[in-house]
Tab-separated table of C-alpha atoms and ligand atoms in Angstrom:
chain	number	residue	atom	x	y	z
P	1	UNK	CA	17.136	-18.802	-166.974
P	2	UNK	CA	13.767	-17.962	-168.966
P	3	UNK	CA	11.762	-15.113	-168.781
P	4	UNK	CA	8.663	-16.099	-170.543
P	5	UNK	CA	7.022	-12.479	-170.057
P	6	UNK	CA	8.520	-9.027	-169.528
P	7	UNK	CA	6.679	-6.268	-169.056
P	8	UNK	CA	8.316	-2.199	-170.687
P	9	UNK	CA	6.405	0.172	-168.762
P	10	UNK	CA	6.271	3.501	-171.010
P	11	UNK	CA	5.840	4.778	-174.752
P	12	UNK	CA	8.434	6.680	-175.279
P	13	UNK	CA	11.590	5.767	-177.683
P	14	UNK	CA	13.833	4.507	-174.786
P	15	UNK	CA	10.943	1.695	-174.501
P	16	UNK	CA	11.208	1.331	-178.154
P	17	UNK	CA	14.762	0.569	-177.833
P	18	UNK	CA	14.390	-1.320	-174.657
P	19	UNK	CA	11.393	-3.715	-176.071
P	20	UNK	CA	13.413	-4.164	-179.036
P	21	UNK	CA	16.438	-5.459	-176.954
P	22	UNK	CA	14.562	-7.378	-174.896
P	23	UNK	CA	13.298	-9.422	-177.904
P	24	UNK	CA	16.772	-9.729	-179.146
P	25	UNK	CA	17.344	-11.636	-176.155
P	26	UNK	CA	17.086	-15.879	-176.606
P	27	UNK	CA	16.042	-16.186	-172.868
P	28	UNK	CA	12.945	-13.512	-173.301
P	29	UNK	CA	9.685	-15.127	-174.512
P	30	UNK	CA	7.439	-12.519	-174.797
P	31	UNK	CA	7.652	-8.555	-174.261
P	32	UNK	CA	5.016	-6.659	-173.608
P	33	UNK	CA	4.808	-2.738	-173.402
P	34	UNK	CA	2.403	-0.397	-171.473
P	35	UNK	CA	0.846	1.595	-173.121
P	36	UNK	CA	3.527	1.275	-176.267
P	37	UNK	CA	3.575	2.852	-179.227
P	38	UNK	CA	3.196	2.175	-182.705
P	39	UNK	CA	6.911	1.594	-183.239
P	40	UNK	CA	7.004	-1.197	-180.289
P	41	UNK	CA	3.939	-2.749	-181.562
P	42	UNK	CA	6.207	-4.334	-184.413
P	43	UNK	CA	8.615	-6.207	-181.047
P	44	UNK	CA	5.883	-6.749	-178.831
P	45	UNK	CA	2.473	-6.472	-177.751
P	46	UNK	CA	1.089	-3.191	-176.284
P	47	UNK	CA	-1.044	-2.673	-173.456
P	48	UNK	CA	-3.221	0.897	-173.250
P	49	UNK	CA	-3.085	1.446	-169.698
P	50	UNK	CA	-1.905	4.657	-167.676
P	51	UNK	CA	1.904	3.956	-167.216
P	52	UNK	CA	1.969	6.172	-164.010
P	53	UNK	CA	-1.118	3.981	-162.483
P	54	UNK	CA	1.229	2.062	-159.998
P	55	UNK	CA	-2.455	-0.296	-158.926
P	56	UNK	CA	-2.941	-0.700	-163.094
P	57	UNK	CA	0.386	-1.423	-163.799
P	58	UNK	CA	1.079	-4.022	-161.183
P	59	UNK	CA	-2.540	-5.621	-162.235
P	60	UNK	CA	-1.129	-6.173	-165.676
P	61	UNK	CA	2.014	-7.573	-164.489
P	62	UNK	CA	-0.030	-10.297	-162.544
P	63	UNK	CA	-2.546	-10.735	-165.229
P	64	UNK	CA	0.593	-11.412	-167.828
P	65	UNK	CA	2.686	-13.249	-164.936
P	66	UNK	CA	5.778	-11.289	-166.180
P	67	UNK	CA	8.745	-12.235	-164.695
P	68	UNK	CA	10.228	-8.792	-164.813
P	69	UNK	CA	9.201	-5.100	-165.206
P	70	UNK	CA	11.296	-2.607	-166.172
P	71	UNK	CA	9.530	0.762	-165.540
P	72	UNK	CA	11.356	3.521	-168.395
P	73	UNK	CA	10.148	7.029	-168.247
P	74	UNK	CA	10.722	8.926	-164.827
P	75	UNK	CA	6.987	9.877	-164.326
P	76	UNK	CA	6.041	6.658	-163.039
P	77	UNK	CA	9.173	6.022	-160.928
P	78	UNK	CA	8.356	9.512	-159.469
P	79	UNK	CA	4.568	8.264	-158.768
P	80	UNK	CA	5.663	4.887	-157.209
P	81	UNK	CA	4.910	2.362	-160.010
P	82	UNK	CA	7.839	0.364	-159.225
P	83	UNK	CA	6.817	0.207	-155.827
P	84	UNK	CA	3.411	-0.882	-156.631
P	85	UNK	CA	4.565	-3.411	-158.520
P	86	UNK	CA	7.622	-5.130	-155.944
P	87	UNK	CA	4.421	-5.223	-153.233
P	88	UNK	CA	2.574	-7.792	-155.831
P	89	UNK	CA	6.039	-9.789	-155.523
P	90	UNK	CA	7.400	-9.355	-159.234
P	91	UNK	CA	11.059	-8.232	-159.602
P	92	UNK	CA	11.002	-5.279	-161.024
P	93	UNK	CA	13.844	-2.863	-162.644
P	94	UNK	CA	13.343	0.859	-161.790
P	95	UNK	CA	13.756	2.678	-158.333
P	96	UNK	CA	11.214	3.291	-155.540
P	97	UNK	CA	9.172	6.734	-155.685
P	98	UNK	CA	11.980	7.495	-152.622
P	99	UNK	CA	15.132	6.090	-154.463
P	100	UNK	CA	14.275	7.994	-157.736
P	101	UNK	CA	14.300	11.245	-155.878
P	102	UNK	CA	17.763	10.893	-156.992
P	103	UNK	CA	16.467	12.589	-160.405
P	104	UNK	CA	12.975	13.856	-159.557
P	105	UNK	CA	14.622	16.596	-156.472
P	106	UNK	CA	17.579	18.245	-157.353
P	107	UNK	CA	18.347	19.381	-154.380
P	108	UNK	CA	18.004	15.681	-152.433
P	109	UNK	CA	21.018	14.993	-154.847
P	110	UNK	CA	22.643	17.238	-154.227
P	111	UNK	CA	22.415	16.352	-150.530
P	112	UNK	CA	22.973	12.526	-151.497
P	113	UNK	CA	26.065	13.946	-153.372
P	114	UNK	CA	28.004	15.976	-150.435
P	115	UNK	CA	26.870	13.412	-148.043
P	116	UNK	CA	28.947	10.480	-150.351
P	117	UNK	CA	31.900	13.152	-151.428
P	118	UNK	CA	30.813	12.563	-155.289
P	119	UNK	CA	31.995	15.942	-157.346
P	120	UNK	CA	29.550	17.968	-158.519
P	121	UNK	CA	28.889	21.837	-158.984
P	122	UNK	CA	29.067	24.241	-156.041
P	123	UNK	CA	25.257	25.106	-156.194
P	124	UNK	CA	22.440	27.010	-153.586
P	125	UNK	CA	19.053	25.999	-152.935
P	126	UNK	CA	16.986	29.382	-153.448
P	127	UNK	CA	13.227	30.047	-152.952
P	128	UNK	CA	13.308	34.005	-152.642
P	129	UNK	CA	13.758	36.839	-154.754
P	130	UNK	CA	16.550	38.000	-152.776
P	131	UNK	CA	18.180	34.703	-152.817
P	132	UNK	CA	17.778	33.993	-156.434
P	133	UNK	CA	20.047	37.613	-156.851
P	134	UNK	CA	22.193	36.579	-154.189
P	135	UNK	CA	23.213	33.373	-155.757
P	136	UNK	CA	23.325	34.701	-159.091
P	137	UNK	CA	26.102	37.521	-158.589
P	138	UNK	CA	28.077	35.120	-156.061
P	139	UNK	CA	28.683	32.722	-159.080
P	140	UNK	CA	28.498	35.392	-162.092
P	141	UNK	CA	27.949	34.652	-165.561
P	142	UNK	CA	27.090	31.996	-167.201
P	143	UNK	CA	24.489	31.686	-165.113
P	144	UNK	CA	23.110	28.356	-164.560
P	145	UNK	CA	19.435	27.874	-163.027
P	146	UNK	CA	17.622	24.709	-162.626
P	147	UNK	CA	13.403	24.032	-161.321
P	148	UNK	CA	14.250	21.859	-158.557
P	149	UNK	CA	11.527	19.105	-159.837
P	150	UNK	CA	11.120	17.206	-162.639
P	151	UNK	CA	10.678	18.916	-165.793
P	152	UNK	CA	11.288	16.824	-168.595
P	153	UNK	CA	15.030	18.181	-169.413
P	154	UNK	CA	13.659	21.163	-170.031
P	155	UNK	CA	13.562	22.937	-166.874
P	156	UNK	CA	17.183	24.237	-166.660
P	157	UNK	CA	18.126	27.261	-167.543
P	158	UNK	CA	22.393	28.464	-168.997
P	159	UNK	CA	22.219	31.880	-170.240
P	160	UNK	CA	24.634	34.892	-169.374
P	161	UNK	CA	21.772	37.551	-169.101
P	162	UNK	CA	20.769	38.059	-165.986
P	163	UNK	CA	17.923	38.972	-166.247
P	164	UNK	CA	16.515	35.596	-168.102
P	165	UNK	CA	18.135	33.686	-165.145
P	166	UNK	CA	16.361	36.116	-163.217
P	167	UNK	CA	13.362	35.846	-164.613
P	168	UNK	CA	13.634	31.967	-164.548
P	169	UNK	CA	14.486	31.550	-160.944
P	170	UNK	CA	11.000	33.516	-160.002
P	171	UNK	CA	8.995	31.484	-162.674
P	172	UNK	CA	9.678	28.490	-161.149
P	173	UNK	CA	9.783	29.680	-157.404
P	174	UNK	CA	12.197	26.942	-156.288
P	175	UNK	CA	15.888	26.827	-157.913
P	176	UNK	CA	18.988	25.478	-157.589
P	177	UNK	CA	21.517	28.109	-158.667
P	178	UNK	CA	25.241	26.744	-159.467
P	179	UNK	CA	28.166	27.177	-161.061
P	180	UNK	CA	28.705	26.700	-164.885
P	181	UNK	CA	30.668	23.607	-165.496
P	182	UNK	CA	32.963	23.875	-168.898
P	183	UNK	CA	34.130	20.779	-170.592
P	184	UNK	CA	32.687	18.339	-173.137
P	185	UNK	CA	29.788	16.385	-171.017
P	186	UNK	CA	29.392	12.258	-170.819
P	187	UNK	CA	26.438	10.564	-170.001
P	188	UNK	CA	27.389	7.257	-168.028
P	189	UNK	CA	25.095	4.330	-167.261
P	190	UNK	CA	25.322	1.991	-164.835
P	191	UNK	CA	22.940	-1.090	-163.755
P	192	UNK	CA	22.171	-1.294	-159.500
P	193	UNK	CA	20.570	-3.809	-157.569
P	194	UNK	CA	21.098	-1.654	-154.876
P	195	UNK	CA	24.872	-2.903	-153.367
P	196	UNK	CA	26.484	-3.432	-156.986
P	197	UNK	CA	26.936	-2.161	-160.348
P	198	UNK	CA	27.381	-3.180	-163.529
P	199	UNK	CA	28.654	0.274	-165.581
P	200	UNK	CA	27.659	0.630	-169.598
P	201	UNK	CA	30.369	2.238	-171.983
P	202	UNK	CA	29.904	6.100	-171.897
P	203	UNK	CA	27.786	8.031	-174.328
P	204	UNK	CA	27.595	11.472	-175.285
P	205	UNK	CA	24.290	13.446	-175.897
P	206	UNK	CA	23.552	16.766	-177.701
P	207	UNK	CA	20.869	18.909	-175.156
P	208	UNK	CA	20.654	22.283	-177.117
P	209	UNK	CA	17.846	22.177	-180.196
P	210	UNK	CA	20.079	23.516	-182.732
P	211	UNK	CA	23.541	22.899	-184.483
P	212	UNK	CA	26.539	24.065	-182.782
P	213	UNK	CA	24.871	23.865	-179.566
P	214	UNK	CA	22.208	27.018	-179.664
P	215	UNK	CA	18.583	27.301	-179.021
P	216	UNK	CA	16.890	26.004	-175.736
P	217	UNK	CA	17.551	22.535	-173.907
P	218	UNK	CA	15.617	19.655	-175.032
P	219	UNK	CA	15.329	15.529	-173.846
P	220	UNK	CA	18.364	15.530	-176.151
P	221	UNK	CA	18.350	15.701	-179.788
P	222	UNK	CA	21.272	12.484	-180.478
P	223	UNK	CA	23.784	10.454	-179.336
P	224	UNK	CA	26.794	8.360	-180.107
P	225	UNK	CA	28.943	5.527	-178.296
P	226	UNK	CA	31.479	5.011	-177.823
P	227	UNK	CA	33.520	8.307	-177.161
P	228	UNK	CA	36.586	7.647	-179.160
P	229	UNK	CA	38.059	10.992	-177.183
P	230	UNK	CA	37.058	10.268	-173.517
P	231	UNK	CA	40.280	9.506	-171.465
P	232	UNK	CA	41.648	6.241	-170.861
P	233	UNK	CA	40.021	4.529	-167.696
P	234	UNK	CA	36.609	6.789	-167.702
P	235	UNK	CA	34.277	4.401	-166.948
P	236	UNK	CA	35.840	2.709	-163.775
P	237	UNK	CA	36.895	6.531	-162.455
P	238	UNK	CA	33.027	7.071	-163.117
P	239	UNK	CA	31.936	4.169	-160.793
P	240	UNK	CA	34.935	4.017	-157.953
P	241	UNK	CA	33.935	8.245	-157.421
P	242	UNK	CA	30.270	9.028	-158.775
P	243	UNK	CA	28.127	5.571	-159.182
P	244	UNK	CA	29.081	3.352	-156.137
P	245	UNK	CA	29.795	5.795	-153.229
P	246	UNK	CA	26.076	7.325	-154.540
P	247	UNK	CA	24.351	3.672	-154.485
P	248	UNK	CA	26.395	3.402	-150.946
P	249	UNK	CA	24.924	6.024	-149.427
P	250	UNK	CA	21.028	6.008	-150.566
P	251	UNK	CA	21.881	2.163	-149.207
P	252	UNK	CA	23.094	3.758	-145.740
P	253	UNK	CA	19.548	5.491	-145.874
P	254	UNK	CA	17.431	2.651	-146.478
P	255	UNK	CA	16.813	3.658	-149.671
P	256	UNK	CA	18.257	1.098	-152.238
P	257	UNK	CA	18.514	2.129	-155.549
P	258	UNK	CA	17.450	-0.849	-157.780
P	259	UNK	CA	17.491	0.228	-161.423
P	260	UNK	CA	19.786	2.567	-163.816
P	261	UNK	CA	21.466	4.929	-162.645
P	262	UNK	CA	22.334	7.652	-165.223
P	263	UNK	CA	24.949	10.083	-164.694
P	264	UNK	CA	25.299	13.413	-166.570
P	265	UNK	CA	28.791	14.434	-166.208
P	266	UNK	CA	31.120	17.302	-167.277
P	267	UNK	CA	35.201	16.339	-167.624
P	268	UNK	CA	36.131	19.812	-166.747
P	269	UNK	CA	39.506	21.305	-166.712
P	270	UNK	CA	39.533	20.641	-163.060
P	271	UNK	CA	38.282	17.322	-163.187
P	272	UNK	CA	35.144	14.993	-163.634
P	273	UNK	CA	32.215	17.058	-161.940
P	274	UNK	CA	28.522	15.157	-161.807
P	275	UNK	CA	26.054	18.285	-163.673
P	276	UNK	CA	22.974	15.822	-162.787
P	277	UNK	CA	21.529	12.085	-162.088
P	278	UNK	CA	18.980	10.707	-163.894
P	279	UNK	CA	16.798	7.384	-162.071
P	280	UNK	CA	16.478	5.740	-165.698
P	281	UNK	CA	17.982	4.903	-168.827
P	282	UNK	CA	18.723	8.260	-171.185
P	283	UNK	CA	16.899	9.282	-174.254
P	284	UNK	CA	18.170	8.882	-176.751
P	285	UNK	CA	21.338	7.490	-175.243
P	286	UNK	CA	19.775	4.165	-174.918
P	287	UNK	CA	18.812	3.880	-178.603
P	288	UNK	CA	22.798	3.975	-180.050
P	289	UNK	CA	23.880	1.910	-176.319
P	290	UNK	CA	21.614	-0.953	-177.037
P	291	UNK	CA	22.027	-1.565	-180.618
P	292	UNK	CA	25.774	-1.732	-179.154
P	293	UNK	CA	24.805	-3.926	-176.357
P	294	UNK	CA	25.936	-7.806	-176.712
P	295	UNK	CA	24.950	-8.749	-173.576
P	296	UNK	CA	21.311	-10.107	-173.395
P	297	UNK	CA	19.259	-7.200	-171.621
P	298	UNK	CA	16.737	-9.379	-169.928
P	299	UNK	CA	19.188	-11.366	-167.839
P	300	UNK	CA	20.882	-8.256	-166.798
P	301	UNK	CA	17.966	-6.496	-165.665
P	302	UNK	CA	16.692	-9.794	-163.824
P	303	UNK	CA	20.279	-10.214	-161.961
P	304	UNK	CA	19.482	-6.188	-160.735
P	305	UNK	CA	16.420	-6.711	-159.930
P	306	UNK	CA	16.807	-9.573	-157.977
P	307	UNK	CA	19.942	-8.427	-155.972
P	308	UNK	CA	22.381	-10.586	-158.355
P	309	UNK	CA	24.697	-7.980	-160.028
P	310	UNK	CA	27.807	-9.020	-158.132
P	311	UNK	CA	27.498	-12.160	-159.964
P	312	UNK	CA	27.618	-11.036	-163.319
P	313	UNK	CA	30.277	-10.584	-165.787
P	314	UNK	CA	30.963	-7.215	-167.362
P	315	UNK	CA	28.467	-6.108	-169.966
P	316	UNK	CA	29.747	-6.449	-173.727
P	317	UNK	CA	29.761	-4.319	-176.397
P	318	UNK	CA	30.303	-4.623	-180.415
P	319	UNK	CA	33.455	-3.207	-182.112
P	320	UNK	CA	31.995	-0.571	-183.704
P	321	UNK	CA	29.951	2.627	-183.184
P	322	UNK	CA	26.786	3.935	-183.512
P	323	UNK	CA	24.565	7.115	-183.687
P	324	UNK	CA	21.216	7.780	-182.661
P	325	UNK	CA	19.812	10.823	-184.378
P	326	UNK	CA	16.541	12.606	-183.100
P	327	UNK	CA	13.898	14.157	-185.738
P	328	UNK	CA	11.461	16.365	-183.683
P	329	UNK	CA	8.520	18.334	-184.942
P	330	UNK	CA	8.184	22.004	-185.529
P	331	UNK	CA	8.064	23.567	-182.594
P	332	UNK	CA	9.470	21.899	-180.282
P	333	UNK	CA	11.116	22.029	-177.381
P	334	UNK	CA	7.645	24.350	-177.082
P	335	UNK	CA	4.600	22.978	-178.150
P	336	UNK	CA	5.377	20.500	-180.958
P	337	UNK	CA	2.849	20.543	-184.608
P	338	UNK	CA	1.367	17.014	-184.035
P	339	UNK	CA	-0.815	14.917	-186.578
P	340	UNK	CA	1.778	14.778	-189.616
P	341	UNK	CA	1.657	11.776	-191.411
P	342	UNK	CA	5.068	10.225	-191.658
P	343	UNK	CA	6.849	8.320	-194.544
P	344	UNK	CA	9.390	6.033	-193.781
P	345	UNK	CA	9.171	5.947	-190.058
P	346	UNK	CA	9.104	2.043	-189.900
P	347	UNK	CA	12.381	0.705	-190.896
P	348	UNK	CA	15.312	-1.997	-188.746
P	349	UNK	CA	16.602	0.781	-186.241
P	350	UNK	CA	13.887	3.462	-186.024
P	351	UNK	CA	12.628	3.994	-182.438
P	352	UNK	CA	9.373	5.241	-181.995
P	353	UNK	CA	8.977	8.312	-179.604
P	354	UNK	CA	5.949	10.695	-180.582
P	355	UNK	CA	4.268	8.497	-182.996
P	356	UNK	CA	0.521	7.443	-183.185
P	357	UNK	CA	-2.027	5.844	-185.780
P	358	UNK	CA	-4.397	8.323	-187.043
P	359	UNK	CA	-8.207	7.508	-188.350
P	360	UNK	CA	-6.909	6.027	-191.183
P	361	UNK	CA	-4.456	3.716	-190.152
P	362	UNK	CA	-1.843	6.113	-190.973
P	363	UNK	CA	1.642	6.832	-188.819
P	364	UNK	CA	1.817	10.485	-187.486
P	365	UNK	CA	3.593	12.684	-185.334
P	366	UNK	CA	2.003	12.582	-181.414
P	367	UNK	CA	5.017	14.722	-179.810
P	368	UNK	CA	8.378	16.853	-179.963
P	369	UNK	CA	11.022	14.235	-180.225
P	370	UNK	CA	9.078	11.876	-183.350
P	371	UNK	CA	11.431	9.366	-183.295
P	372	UNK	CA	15.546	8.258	-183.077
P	373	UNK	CA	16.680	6.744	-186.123
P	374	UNK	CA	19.955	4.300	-185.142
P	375	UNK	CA	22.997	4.249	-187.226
P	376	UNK	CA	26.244	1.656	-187.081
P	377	UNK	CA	29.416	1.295	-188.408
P	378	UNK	CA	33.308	0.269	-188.043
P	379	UNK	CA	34.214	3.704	-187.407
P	380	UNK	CA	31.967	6.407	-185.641
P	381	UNK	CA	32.348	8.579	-189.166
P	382	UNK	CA	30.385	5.545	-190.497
P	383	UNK	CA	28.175	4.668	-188.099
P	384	UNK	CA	27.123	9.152	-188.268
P	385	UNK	CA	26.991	8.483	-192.123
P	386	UNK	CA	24.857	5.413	-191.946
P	387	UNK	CA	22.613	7.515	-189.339
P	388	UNK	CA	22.473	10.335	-191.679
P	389	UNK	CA	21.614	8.247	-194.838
P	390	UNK	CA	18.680	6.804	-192.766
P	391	UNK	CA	17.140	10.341	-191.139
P	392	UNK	CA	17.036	11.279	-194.884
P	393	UNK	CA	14.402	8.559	-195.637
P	394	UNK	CA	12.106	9.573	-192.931
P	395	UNK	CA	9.774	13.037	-193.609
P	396	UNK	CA	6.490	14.692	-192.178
P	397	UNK	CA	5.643	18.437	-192.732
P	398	UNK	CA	7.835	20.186	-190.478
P	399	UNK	CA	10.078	17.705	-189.266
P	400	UNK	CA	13.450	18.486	-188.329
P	401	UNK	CA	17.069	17.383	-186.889
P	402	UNK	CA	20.507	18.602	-186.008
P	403	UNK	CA	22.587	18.177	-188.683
P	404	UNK	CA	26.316	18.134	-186.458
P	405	UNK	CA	25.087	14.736	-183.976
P	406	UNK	CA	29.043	13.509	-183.516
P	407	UNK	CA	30.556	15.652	-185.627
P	408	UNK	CA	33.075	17.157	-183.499
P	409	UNK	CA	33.960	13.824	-182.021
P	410	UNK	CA	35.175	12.599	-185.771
P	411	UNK	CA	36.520	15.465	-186.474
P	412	UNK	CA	39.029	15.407	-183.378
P	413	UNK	CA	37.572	18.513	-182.084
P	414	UNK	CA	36.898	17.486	-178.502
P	415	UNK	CA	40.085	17.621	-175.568
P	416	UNK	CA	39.926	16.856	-172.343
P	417	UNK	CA	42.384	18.649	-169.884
P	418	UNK	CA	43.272	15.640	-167.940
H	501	AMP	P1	20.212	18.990	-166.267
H	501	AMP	O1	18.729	18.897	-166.421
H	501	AMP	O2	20.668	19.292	-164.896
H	501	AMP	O3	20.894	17.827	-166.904
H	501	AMP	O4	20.727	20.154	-167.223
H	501	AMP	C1	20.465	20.113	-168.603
H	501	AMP	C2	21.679	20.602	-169.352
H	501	AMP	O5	22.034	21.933	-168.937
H	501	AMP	C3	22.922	19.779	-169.099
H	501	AMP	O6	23.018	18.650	-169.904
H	501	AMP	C4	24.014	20.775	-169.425
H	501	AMP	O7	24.196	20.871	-170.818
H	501	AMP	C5	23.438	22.076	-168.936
H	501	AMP	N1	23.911	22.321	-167.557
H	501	AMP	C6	23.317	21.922	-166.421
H	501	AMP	N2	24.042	22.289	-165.329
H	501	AMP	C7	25.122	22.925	-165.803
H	501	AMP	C8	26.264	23.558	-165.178
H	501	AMP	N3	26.408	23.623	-163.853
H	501	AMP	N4	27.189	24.119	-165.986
H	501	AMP	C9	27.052	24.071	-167.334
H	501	AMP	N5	26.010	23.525	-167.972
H	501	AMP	C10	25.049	22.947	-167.226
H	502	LIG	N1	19.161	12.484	-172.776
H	502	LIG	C1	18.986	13.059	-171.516
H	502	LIG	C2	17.994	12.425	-170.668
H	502	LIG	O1	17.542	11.333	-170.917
H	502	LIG	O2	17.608	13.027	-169.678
């Protein structure tokens, strides 16, 4: 079938990567993005409107008659824009404000994960000093401490001082506390129309804002697929023990999940443990997945959200590999230098994140993560080459990236125990 409009609600470089895969796709006419950036100008046509303005966003979808709307960023799946836009009648891919509590409360899924049996990290849901101490000393060091809201992958905290865990817990007033998971972590995709899904091939992502893993969390700083050490028969473990018995029981609730379901798992020595879920497509997972991706995206995300997974075939993927690498601006994961200009930041397989148009016409930085540049190859030490090559066309004062995106992975330096 034909999709003459499609509608990317967000700005970010997921709905770079998105657009741009959308418009790779023979049965998409046109995409359009709201509000867009500069970067998805060049696949599409953008549309300034609030993204998390469910009444503005459902206007435009009517005004355009899109055919589909696929809603990126979690802010407006938290503020109900994909239920705004299903009560105009347009199928739309993304979760209701209720299903995509999945991501935006950690402790709901954590409920929605005992409830289902799905492994995850013994963890307590604290809102007092004395509990925060409690918890702390019953799970010792490393001490892991999460804001139980949405926070931009920024609001969880892995130190072993306790006193910064400490101190974190009473910033944000409600934590989860849990246990630290060890092992190398996958992040796992899967399509839902709300009874069946339709998994991607696992990616890995690097949180931490320096090399070898130090420094504070970010949104994630790059990714490769696939994971050329992740044990035989990941994927389908993934879905038969995380994805579907999750989708199952928000279903039992009257909740369906239509959309992505992302999630953030560590392969620990005692076995595959869920560390969080995520109500959307990753960044920048989703950059290095969909330059992967074979499989038009447009019918895809139609069969989801019209209820037609079961119908589809299995998604499918190029050869090769490839590696997303993020360049961010000084200062973040705090408060990023914005207003740079930037040379070489349009090129084939550069997604736009924090960019904007200055005065002058000019391309600067607007935001932490700048942009993902995309590499590919046979091998994943190729496609990381090709990546690297690429990042070292791009500048702006200040910019910078992690220089070790993959590295262990081609160097044979990641084991699972199992
Ligand atoms: P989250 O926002 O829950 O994904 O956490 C962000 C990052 O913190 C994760 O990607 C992990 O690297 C780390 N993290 C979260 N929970 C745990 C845990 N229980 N044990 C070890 N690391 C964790
Ligand atoms: N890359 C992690 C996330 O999208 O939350």
């Amino acid at each position: 079938m034909k999709l003459a409009n499609v509608l990317v609600v967000g700005g970010g470089g997921r709905e770079h990567a998105l657009a741009w895969a959308l418009a790779q796709d023979e049965s998409v006419g046109q995409v359009h993005i709201a509000p867009g950036n500069p970067g998805t100008a060049a696949v599409g046509i953008n549309h300034p409107i609030d993204q998390t303005d469910g009444a503005a966003v459902a206007a435009l979808a009517r005004q355009l008659a899109a055919e589909l709307v696929v809603v990126g960023p979690e802010a407006p799946l938290v503020a109900g824009v994909a239920d705004a836009v299903r009560a105009v009648g347009i199928p739309v891919f993304g979760p209701s404000a209720a299903a995509a509590r999945l991501e935006g409360s950690k402790s709901f899924a954590k409920e929605i994960m005992a409830a289902a049996g799905v492994p995850t990290a013994a963890a307590r849901y604290c809102t007092t000093e004395a509990e925060f101490a409690a918890a702390l000393d019953e799970f010792g060091p490393p001490y892991v401490v999460k804001n139980d809201g949405l926070a931009a992958g920024k609001g969880v905290v892995v130190t072993s001082d306790r006193a910064q865990a400490l101190a974190h817990a009473i910033e944000c007033g409600q934590v989860v506390i849990e246990e630290y998971l060890d092992g190398p972590e996958v992040s796992l995709f899967a399509l839902s129309d709300g009874t069946s899904v339709l998994p991607f091939e696992p990616a890995q992502d690097f949180k931490r804002v320096g090399d070898g893993d130090t420094g504070p969390n970010t949104g994630g700083m790059g990714a490769y697929t696939p994971l050329p050490w992740a044990p035989a028969g990941l994927t389908q473990q993934v879905v038969d023990t995380v994805i579907q018995p999750t989708v199952d029981e928000l279903a039992r609730r009257g909740i369906p999940f239509v959309g992505l379901v992302y999630a953030g798992l560590a392969l620990t020595s005692r076995g595959l443990r869920v560390v969080e879920f995520n109500a959307r497509f990753g960044d920048p997972e989703t950059q290095p997945l969909l330059r992967r991706l074979k499989t038009g995206l447009g019918q895809v995300l139609h069969a989801a959200a019209t209820g037609q997974l079961a119908s589809q075939p299995p998604l499918e993927w190029g050869s090769g590999a490839t590696c997303a690498i993020v360049v961010a601006a000084e200062g973040y994961p705090g408060t990023p230098r914005k207003g740079d200009v930037i040379t070489g930041g349009y090129a084939d397989y550069i997604f736009h994140a924090g960019t904007a148009l200055n005065e002058a016409g000019e391309l600067v930085s607007n935001g932490g993560r700048v942009l993902a540049v995309v590499g590919s190859g046979d091998t994943l030490a190729q496609a990381r080459e090709d990546a690297y090559a690429k990042v070292r066309q791009v500048s702006f004062a200040g910019s910078f990236y992690r220089h070790d995106i993959a590295l262990k992975a081609v160097n044979n330096e990641i084991s699972v125990g199992w």
